[in-house]
Short mmCIF file of C-alpha atoms in Angstrom, two decimals:
data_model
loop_
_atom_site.label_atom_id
_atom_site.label_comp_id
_atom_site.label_asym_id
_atom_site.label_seq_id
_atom_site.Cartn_x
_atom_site.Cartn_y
_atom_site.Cartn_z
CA UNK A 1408 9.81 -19.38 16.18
CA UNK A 1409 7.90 -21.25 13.66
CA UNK A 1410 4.44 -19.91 15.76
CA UNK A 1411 5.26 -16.17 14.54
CA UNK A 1412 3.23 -14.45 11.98
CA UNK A 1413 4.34 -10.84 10.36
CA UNK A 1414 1.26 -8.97 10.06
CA UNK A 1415 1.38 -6.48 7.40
CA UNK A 1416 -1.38 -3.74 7.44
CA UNK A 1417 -1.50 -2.26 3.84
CA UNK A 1418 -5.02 -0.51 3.76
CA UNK A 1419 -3.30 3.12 3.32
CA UNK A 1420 -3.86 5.54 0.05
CA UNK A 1421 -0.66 7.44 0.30
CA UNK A 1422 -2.38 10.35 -0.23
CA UNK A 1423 0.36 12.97 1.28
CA UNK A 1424 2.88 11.61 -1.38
CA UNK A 1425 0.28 12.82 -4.10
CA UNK A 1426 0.89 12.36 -7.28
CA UNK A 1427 3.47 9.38 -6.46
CA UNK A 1428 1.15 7.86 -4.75
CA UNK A 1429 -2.56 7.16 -5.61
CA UNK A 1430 -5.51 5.87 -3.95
CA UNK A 1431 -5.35 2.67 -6.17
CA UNK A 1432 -1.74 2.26 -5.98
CA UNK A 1433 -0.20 4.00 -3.13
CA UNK A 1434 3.00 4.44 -1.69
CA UNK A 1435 3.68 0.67 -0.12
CA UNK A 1436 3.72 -0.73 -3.80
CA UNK A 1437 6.33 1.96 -5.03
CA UNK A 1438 10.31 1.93 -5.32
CA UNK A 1439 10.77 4.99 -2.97
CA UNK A 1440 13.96 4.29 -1.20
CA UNK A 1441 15.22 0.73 -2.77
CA UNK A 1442 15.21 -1.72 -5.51
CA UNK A 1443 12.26 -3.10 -3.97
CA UNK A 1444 9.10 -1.75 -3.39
CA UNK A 1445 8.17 -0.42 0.60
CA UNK A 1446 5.95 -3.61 1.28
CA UNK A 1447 8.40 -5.76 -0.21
CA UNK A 1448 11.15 -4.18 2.44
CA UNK A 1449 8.61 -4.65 5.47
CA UNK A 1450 8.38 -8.21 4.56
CA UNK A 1451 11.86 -9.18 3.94
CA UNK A 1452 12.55 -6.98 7.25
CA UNK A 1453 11.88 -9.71 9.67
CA UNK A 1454 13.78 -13.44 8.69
CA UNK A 1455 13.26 -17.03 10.25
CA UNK A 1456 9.42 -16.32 10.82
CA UNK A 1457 6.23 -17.78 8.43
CA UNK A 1458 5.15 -15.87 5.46
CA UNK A 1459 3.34 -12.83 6.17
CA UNK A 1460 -0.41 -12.18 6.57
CA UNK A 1461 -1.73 -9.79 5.22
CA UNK A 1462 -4.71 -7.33 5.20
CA UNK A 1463 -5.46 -4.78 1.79
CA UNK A 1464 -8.55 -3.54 0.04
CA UNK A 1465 -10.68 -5.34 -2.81
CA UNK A 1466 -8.85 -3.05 -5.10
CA UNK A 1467 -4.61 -3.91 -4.31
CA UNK A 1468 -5.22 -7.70 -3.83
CA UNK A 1469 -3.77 -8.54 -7.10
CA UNK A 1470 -0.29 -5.84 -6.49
CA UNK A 1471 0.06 -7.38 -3.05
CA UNK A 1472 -0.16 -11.00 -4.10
CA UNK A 1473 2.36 -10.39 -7.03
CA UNK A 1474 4.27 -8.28 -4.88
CA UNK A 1475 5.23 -10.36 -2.05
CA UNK A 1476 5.90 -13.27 -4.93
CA UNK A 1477 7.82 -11.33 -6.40
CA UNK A 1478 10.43 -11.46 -3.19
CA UNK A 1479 9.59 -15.68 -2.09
CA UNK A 1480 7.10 -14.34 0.33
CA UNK A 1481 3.83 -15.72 -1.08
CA UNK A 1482 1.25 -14.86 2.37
CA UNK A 1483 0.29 -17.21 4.66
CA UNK A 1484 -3.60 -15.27 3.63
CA UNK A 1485 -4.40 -11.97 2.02
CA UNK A 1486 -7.60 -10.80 4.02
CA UNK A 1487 -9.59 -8.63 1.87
CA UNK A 1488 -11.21 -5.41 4.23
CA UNK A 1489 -14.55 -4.58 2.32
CA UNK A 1490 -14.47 -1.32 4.17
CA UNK A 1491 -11.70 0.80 6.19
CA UNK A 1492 -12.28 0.78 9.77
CA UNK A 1493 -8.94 1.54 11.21
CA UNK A 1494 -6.29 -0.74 12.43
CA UNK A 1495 -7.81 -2.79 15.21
CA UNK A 1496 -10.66 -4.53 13.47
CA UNK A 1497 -7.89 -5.12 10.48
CA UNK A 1498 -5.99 -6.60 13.58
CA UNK A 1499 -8.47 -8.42 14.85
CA UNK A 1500 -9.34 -10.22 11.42
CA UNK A 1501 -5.34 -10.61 11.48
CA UNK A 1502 -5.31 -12.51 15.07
CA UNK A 1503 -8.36 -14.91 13.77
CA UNK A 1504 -6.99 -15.94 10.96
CA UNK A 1505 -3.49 -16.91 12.79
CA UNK A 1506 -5.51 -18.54 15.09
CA UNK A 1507 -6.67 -20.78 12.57
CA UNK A 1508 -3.47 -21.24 11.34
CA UNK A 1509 -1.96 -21.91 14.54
CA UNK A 1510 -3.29 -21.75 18.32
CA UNK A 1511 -0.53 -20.52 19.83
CA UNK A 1512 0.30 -17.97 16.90
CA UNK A 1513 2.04 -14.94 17.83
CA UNK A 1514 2.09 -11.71 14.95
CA UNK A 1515 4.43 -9.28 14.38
CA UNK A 1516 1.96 -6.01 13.22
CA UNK A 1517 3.67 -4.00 10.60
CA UNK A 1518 2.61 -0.99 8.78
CA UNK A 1519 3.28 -2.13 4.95
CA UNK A 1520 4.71 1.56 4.07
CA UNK A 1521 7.55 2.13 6.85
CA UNK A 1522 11.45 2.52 6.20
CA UNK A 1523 14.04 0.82 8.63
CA UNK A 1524 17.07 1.68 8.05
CA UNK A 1525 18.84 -0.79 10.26
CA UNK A 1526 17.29 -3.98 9.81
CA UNK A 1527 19.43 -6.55 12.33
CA UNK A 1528 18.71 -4.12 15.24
CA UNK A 1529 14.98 -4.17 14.18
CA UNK A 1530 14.95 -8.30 14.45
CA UNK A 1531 16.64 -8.23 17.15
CA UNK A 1532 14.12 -6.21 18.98
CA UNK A 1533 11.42 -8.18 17.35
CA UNK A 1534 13.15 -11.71 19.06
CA UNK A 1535 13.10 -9.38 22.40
CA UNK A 1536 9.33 -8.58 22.27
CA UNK A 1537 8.39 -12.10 20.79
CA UNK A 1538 9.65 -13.41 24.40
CA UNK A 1539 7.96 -11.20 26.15
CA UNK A 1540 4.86 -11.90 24.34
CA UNK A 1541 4.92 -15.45 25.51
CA UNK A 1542 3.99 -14.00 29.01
CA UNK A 1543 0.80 -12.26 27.24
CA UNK A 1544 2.61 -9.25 26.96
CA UNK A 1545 1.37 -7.01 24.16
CA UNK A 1546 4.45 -5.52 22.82
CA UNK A 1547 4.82 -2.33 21.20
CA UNK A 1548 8.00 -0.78 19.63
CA UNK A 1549 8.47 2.89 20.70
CA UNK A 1550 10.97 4.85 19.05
CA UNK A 1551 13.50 6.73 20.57
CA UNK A 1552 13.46 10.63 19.09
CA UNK A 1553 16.17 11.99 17.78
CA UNK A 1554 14.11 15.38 17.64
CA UNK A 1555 11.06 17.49 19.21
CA UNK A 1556 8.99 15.76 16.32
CA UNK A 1557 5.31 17.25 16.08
CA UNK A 1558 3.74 15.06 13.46
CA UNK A 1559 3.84 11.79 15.55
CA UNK A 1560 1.89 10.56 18.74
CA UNK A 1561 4.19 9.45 21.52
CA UNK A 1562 4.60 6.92 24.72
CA UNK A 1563 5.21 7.43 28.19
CA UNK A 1564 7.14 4.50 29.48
CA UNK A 1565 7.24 4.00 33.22
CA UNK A 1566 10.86 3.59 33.09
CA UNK A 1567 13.33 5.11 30.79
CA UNK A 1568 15.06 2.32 29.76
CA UNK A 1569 14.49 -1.01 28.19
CA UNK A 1570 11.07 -3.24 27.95
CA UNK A 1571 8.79 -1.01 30.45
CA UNK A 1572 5.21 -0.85 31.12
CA UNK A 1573 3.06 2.01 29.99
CA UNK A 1574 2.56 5.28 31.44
CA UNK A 1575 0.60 7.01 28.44
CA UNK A 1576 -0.28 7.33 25.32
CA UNK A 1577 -0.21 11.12 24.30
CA UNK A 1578 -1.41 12.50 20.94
CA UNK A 1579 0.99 14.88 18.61
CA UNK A 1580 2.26 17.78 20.79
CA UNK A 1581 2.86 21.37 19.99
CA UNK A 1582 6.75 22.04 19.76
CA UNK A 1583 6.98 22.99 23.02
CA UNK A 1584 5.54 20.22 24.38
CA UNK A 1585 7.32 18.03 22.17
CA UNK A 1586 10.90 19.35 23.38
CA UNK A 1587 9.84 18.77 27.08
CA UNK A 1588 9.16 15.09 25.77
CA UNK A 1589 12.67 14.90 24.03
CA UNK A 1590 14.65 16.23 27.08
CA UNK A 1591 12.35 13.82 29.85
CA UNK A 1592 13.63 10.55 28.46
CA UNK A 1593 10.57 8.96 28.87
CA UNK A 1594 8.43 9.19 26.42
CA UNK A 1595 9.03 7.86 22.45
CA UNK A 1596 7.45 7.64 19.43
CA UNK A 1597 4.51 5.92 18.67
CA UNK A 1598 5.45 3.75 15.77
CA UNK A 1599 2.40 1.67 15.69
CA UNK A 1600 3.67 -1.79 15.45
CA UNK A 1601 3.03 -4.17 18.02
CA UNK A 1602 4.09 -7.75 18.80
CA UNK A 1603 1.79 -9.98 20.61
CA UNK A 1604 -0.41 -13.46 20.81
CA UNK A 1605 -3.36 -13.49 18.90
CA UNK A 1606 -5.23 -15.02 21.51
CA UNK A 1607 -3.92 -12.63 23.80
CA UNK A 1608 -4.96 -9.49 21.58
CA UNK A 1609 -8.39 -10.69 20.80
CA UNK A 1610 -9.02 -11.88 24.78
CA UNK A 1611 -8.34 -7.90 25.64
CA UNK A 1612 -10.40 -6.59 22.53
CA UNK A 1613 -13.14 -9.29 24.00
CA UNK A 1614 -13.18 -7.90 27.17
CA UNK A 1615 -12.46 -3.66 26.33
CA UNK A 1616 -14.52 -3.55 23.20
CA UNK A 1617 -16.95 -6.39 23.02
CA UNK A 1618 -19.12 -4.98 20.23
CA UNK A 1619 -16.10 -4.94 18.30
CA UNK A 1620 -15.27 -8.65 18.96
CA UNK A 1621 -18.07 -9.75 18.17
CA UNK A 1622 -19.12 -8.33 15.01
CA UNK A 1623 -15.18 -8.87 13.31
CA UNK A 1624 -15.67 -12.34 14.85
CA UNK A 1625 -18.89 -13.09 13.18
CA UNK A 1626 -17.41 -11.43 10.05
CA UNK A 1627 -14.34 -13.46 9.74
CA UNK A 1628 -16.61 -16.52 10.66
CA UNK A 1629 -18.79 -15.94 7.11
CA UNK A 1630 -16.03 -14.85 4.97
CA UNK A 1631 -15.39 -16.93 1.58
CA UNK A 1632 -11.80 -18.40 0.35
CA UNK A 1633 -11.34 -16.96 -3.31
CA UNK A 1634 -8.22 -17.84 -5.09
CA UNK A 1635 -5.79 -17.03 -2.44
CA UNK A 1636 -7.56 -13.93 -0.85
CA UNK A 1637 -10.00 -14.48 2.59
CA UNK A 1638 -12.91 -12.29 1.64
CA UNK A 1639 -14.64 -10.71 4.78
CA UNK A 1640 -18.44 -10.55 4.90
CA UNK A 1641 -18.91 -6.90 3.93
CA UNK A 1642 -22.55 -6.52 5.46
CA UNK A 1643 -21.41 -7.98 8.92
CA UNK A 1644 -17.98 -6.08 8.80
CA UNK A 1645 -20.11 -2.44 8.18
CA UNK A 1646 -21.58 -3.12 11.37
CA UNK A 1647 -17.85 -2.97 13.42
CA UNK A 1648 -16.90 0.20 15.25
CA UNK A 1649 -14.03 2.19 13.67
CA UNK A 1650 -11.34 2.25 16.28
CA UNK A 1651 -7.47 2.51 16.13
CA UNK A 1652 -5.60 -0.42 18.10
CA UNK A 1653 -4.41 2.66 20.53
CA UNK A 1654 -7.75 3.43 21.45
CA UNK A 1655 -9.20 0.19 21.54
CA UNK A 1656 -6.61 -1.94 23.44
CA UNK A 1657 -3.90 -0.26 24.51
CA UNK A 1658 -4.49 2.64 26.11
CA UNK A 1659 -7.13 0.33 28.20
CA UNK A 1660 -4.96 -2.83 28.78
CA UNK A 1661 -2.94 -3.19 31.58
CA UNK A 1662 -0.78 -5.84 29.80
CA UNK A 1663 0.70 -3.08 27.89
CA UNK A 1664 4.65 -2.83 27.20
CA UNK A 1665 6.81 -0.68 25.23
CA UNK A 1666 10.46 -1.34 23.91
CA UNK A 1667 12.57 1.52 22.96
CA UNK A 1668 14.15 1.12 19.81
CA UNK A 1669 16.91 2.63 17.70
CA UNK A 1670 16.63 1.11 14.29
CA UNK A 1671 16.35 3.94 12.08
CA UNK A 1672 12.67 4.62 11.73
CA UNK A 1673 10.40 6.91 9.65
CA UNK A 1674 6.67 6.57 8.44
CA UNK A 1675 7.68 8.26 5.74
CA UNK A 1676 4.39 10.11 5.65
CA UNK A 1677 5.42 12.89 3.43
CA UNK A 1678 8.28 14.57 0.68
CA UNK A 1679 10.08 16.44 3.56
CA UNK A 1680 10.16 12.80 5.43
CA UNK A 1681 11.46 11.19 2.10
CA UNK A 1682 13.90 13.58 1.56
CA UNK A 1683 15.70 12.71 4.95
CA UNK A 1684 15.80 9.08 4.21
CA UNK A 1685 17.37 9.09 0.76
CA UNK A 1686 21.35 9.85 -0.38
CA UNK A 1687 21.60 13.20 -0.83
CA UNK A 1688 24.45 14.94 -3.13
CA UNK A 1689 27.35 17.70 -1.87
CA UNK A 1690 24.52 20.25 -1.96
CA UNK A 1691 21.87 18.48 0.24
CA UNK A 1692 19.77 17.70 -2.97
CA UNK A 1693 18.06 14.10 -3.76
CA UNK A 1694 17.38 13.61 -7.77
CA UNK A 1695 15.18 10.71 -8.69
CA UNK A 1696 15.50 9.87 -12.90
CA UNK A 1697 16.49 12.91 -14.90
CA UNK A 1698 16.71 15.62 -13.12
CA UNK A 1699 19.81 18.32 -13.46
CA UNK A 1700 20.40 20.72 -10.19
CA UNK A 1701 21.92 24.22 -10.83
CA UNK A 1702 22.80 26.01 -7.96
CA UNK A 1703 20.22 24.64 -5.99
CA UNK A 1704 20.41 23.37 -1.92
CA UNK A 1705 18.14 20.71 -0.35
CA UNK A 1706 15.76 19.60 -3.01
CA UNK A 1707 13.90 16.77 -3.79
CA UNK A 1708 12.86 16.13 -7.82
CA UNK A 1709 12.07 13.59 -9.39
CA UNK A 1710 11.17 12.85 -13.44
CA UNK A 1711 9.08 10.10 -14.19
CA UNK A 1712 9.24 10.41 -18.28
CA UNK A 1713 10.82 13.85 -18.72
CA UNK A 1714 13.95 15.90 -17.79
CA UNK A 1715 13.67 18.33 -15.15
CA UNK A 1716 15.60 21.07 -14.12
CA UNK A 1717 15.66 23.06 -10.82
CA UNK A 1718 18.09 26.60 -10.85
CA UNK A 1719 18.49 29.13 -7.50
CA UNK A 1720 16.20 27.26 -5.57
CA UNK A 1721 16.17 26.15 -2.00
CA UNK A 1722 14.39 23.57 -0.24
CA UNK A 1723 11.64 22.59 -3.27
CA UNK A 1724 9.76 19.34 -3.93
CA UNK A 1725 9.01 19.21 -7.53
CA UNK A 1726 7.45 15.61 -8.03
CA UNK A 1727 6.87 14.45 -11.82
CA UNK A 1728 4.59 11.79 -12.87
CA UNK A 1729 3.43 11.54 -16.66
CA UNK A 1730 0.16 12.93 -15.88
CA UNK A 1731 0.68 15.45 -13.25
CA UNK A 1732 3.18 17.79 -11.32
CA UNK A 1733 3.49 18.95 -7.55
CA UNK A 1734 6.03 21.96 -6.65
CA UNK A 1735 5.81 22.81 -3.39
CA UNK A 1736 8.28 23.96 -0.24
CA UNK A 1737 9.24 21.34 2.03
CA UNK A 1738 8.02 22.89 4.40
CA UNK A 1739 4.55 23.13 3.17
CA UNK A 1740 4.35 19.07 1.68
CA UNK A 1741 1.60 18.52 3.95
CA UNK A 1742 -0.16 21.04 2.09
CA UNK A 1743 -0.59 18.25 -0.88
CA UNK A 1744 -3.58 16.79 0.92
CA UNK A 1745 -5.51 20.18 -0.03
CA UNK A 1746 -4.44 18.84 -3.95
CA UNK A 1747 -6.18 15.58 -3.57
CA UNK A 1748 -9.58 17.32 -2.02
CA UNK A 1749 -9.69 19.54 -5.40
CA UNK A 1750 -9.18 16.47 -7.72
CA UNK A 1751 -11.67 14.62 -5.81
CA UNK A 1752 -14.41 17.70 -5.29
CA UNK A 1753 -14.05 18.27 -9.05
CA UNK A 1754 -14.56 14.92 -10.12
CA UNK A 1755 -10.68 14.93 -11.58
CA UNK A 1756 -8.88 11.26 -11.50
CA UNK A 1757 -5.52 11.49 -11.31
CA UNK A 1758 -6.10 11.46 -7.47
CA UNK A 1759 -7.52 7.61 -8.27
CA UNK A 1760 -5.12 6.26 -10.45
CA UNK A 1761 -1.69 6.56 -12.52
CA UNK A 1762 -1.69 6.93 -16.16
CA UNK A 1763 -0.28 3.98 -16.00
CA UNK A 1764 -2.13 1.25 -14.52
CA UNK A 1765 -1.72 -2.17 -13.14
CA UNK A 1766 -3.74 -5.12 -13.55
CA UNK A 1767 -3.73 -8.79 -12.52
CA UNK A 1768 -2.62 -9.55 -16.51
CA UNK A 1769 -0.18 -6.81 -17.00
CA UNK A 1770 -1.04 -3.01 -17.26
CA UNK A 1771 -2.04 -0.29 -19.51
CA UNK A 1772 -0.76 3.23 -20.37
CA UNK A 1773 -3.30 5.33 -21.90
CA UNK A 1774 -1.26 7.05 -23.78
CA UNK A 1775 -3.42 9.90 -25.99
CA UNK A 1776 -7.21 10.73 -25.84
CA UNK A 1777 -9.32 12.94 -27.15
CA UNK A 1778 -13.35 13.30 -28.83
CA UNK A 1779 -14.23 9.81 -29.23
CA UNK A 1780 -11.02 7.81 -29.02
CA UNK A 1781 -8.34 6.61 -26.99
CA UNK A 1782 -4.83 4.92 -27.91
CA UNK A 1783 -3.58 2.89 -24.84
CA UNK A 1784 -0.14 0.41 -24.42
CA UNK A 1785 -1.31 -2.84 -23.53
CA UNK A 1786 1.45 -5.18 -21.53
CA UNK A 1787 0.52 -8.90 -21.11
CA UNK A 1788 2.16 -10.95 -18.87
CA UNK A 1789 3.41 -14.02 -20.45
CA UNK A 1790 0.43 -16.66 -20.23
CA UNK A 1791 -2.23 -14.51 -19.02
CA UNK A 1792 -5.41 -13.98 -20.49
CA UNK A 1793 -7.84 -10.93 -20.27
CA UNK A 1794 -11.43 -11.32 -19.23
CA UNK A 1795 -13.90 -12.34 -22.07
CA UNK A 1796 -15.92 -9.28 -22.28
CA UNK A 1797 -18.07 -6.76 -24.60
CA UNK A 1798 -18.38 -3.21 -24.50
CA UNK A 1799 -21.93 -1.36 -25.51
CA UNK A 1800 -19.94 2.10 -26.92
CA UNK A 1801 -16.91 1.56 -27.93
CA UNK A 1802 -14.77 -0.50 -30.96
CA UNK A 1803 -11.01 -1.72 -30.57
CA UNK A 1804 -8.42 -2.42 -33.27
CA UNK A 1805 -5.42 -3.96 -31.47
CA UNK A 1806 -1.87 -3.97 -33.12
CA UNK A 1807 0.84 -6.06 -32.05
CA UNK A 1808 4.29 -4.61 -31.40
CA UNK A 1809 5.88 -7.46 -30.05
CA UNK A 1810 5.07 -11.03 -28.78
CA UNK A 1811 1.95 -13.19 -29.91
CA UNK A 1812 -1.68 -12.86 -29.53
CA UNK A 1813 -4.49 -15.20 -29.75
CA UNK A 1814 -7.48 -13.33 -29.68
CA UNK A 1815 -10.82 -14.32 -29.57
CA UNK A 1816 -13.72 -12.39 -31.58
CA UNK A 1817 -17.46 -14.06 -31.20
CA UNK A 1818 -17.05 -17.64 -32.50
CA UNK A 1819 -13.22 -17.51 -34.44
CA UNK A 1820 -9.72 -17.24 -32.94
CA UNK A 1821 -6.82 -15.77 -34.96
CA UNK A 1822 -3.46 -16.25 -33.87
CA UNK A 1823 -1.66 -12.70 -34.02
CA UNK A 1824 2.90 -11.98 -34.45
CA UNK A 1825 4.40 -8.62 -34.38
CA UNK A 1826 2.76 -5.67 -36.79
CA UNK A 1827 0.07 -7.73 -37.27
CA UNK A 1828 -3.89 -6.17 -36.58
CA UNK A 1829 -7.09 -6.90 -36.10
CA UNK A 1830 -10.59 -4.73 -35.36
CA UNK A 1831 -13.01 -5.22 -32.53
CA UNK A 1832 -16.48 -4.24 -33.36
CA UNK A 1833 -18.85 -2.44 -31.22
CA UNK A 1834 -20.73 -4.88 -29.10
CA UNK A 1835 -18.70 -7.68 -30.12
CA UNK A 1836 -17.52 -10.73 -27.44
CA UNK A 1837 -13.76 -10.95 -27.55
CA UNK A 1838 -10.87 -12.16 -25.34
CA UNK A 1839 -7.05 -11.60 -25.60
CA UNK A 1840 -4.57 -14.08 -24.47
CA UNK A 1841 -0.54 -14.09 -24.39
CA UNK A 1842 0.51 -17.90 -25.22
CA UNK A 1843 4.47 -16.94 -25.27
CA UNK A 1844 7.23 -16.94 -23.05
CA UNK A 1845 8.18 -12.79 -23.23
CA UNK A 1846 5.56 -10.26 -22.51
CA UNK A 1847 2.74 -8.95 -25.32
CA UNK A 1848 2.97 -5.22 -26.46
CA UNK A 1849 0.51 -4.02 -28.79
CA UNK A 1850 -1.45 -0.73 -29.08
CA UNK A 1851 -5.23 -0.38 -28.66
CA UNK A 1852 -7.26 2.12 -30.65
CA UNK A 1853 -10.63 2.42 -29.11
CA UNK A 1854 -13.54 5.06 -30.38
CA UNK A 1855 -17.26 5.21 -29.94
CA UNK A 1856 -19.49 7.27 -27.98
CA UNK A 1857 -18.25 6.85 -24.40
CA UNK A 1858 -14.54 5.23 -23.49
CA UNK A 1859 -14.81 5.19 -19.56
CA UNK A 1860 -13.52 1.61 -18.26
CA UNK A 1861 -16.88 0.58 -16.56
CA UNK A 1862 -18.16 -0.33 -20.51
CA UNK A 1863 -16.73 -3.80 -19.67
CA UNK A 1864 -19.41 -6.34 -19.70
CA UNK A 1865 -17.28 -9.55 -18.36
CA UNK A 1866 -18.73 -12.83 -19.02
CA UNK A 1867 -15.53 -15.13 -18.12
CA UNK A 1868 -12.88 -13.65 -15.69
CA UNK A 1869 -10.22 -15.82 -14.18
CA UNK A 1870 -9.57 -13.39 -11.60
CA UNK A 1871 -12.83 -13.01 -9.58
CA UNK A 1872 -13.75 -9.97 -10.79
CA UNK A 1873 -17.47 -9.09 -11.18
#
């Protein structure tokens, strides 16, 4: 099956798993349920097939490339989207890509952010549809409910029982409706991944959504290779209709197949749904870092960097992070979206980005601010190298904690060891680079006038960045 490509779709913000998750490093990057992050489990979920392709925003190129390194996976392409447009132009770029890679190629379309609890039934079902895509089929998984679910879209099969054509697609029913689906036999949920040839896929976008063809088409045709990372023309992508794959294929097609499957799946596409996947204690309550339950019943809490306590409650999601905390009912979680609006209507950030914050060289932690100065942790992988840059408002004095620095100032380089300093003056070129073996920890002290990260005048940047 060396024609098969996973396709992993990773263009989501997370935003119902607020403040866990944030827009510029949502939930498929996180440890929620395992030692490895969610879009490290989707693509060590399906075995014997080539490294994944995958499609992500300007913005998580760098997480998703370390990421899936991290686990041996290094992608056949990362496709950058310049905009969102839904899932079957991101598709579509998917399918023209793997052609190029391969004629013949047949993808495996993921969701980067789902949980599978049974992963050998879940390739298995993946060899089953791969076969039937070889007859054109396109292939999607439907998931057999275990409940009168109301937050998912579901599929009417024309027969109740293994690889069947499609009756219907149906959007998310009341409760009612959704125990009539549960008791028919019929009808599953809509898991949105699919399995199908690429040129099959793009011959019924061709011929159902033309426009669409043709303007992802002319996009992928004018896109640049940078680094590793397929960058899409942004002013011929704007021009695509925003459609989902549903809508745009295969509610239209009449190659359309579903195969029911029993593998353990959830979107996880909020607290209450997070809560049901993870191991629970005698009292029904899941504790993530330090967290102490007193007579408390199905909770979820977690502690990012302090303890926390729950007493005499029931059925509470309190969700720490260092800058931020969410308490709310489980039955209310998807209620947090009304969270994000206010940070983003008041011009707060914590719906953009963790204190702590990730960045092709390492990360930062900005630690304490206040009237004219910051004091951030500075990691540096070993052998990376920030951009060469200048700010207009601002001074830095840097102070090693542990490692070696050479840093560049203007015209002279100083070679830096632990508890050693030096200063940054305002408007000053400078560049800091880990030589060593072990990661670099120091502390920056910035102050001036205005501390906001766009004062970063790059004029070297090994990373692409503008």
């Amino acid at each position: 099956m060396s024609r098969v490509y996973p396709v992993i779709l990773s263009g989501g913000s997370g935003t119902r798993l607020w403040p866990v998750s944030r827009k510029h490093y949502p939930k498929q990057f996180l440890k929620l349920t395992s030692e490895y992050t969610m879009v490290q489990e989707t693509a060590l979920r399906l075995k014997g097939f080539n490294n994944p392709i995958a499609i992500c925003n300007e913005s998580h190129r760098f997480i998703i490339a370390e990421q899936l390194n991290e686990v041996d996976k290094k992608p056949s392409a990362i496709i950058l989207e310049p905009v969102a447009k839904n899932t079957a132009p991101a598709i579509a770029l998917a399918a023209f890509k793997a052609k190029q890679l391969d004629e013949n190629a047949i993808l495996v379309v993921l969701a980067a952010d789902h949980v599978v609890e049974h992963e050998e039934r879940f390739q298995e079902a993946v060899e089953h549809a791969v076969v039937e895509a070889e007859t054109n089929s396109l292939v999607t998984f439907g998931v057999i409910p275990n409940k009168p679910e109301t937050g998912f879209g579901y599929i009417q099969a024309q027969n109740k029982e293994g690889i069947s054509a499609i009756k219907n697609f149906v959007e998310k029913p009341n409760k009612e409706t959704a125990e009539s689906y549960l008791a028919s036999g019929d009808f599953f949920w809509n898991s949105g991944m699919f399995v199908f040839k690429a040129s099959a896929f793009l011959n019924e976008l061709k011929e159902h959504n033309a426009q669409m063809y043709t303007t992802v088409e002319t996009a992928f045709n004018n896109a640049t290779e940078d680094m590793d990372f397929v960058r899409v023309a942004k002013e011929d992508f704007e021009l695509c209709p925003e459609d989902s794959i549903d809508y745009a294929v295969m509610e239209k097609t009449t190659n359309g197949k579903v195969l029911p499957i029993d593998v353990g799946w959830n979107d996880v596409g909020s607290f209450s749904a997070l809560w049901e996947v993870l191991g629970k204690d005698e009292s029904g309550n899941v504790g993530l870092g330090d967290v102490k339950f007193i007579d408390s019943e199905n909770c979820l809490a977690q502690s990012e960097n302090q303890f926390v306590a729950t007493i005499g409650v029931k059925d509470v999601v309190v969700m720490g992070t260092k800058d931020s905390v969410l308490v709310a009912h489980r039955d209310h979680v998807q209620d947090v979206k009304k969270v994000v609006e206010h940070l983003k209507t008041t011009n707060r950030t914590e719906h953009l980005l963790h204190r702590e914050v990730h960045r092709p060289w390492g990360k930062y932690d900005s630690i304490d601010n206040g009237n004219r100065y910051q004091v951030k942790h500075i990691t540096v992988k070993p052998g990376a190298s920030l951009s060469k840059q200048m700010h207009h408002h601002r001074a830095e004095h840097w102070i090693v904690v542990s490692g070696t620095a050479i840093v560049e100032v203007d015209d002279n380089e100083t070679l830096l060891s632990e508890n050693q300093s030096i200063y940054i003056p305002l408007g000053s070129t400078h560049r800091l680079t880990n030589p060593g073996k072990v990661n670099l920890e120091l502390i920056e002290v910035q102050s001036g006038s205005y501390l906001g990260e766009d004062d970063i005048v790059r004029f070297n940047d090994v990373y692409g960045r503008s």
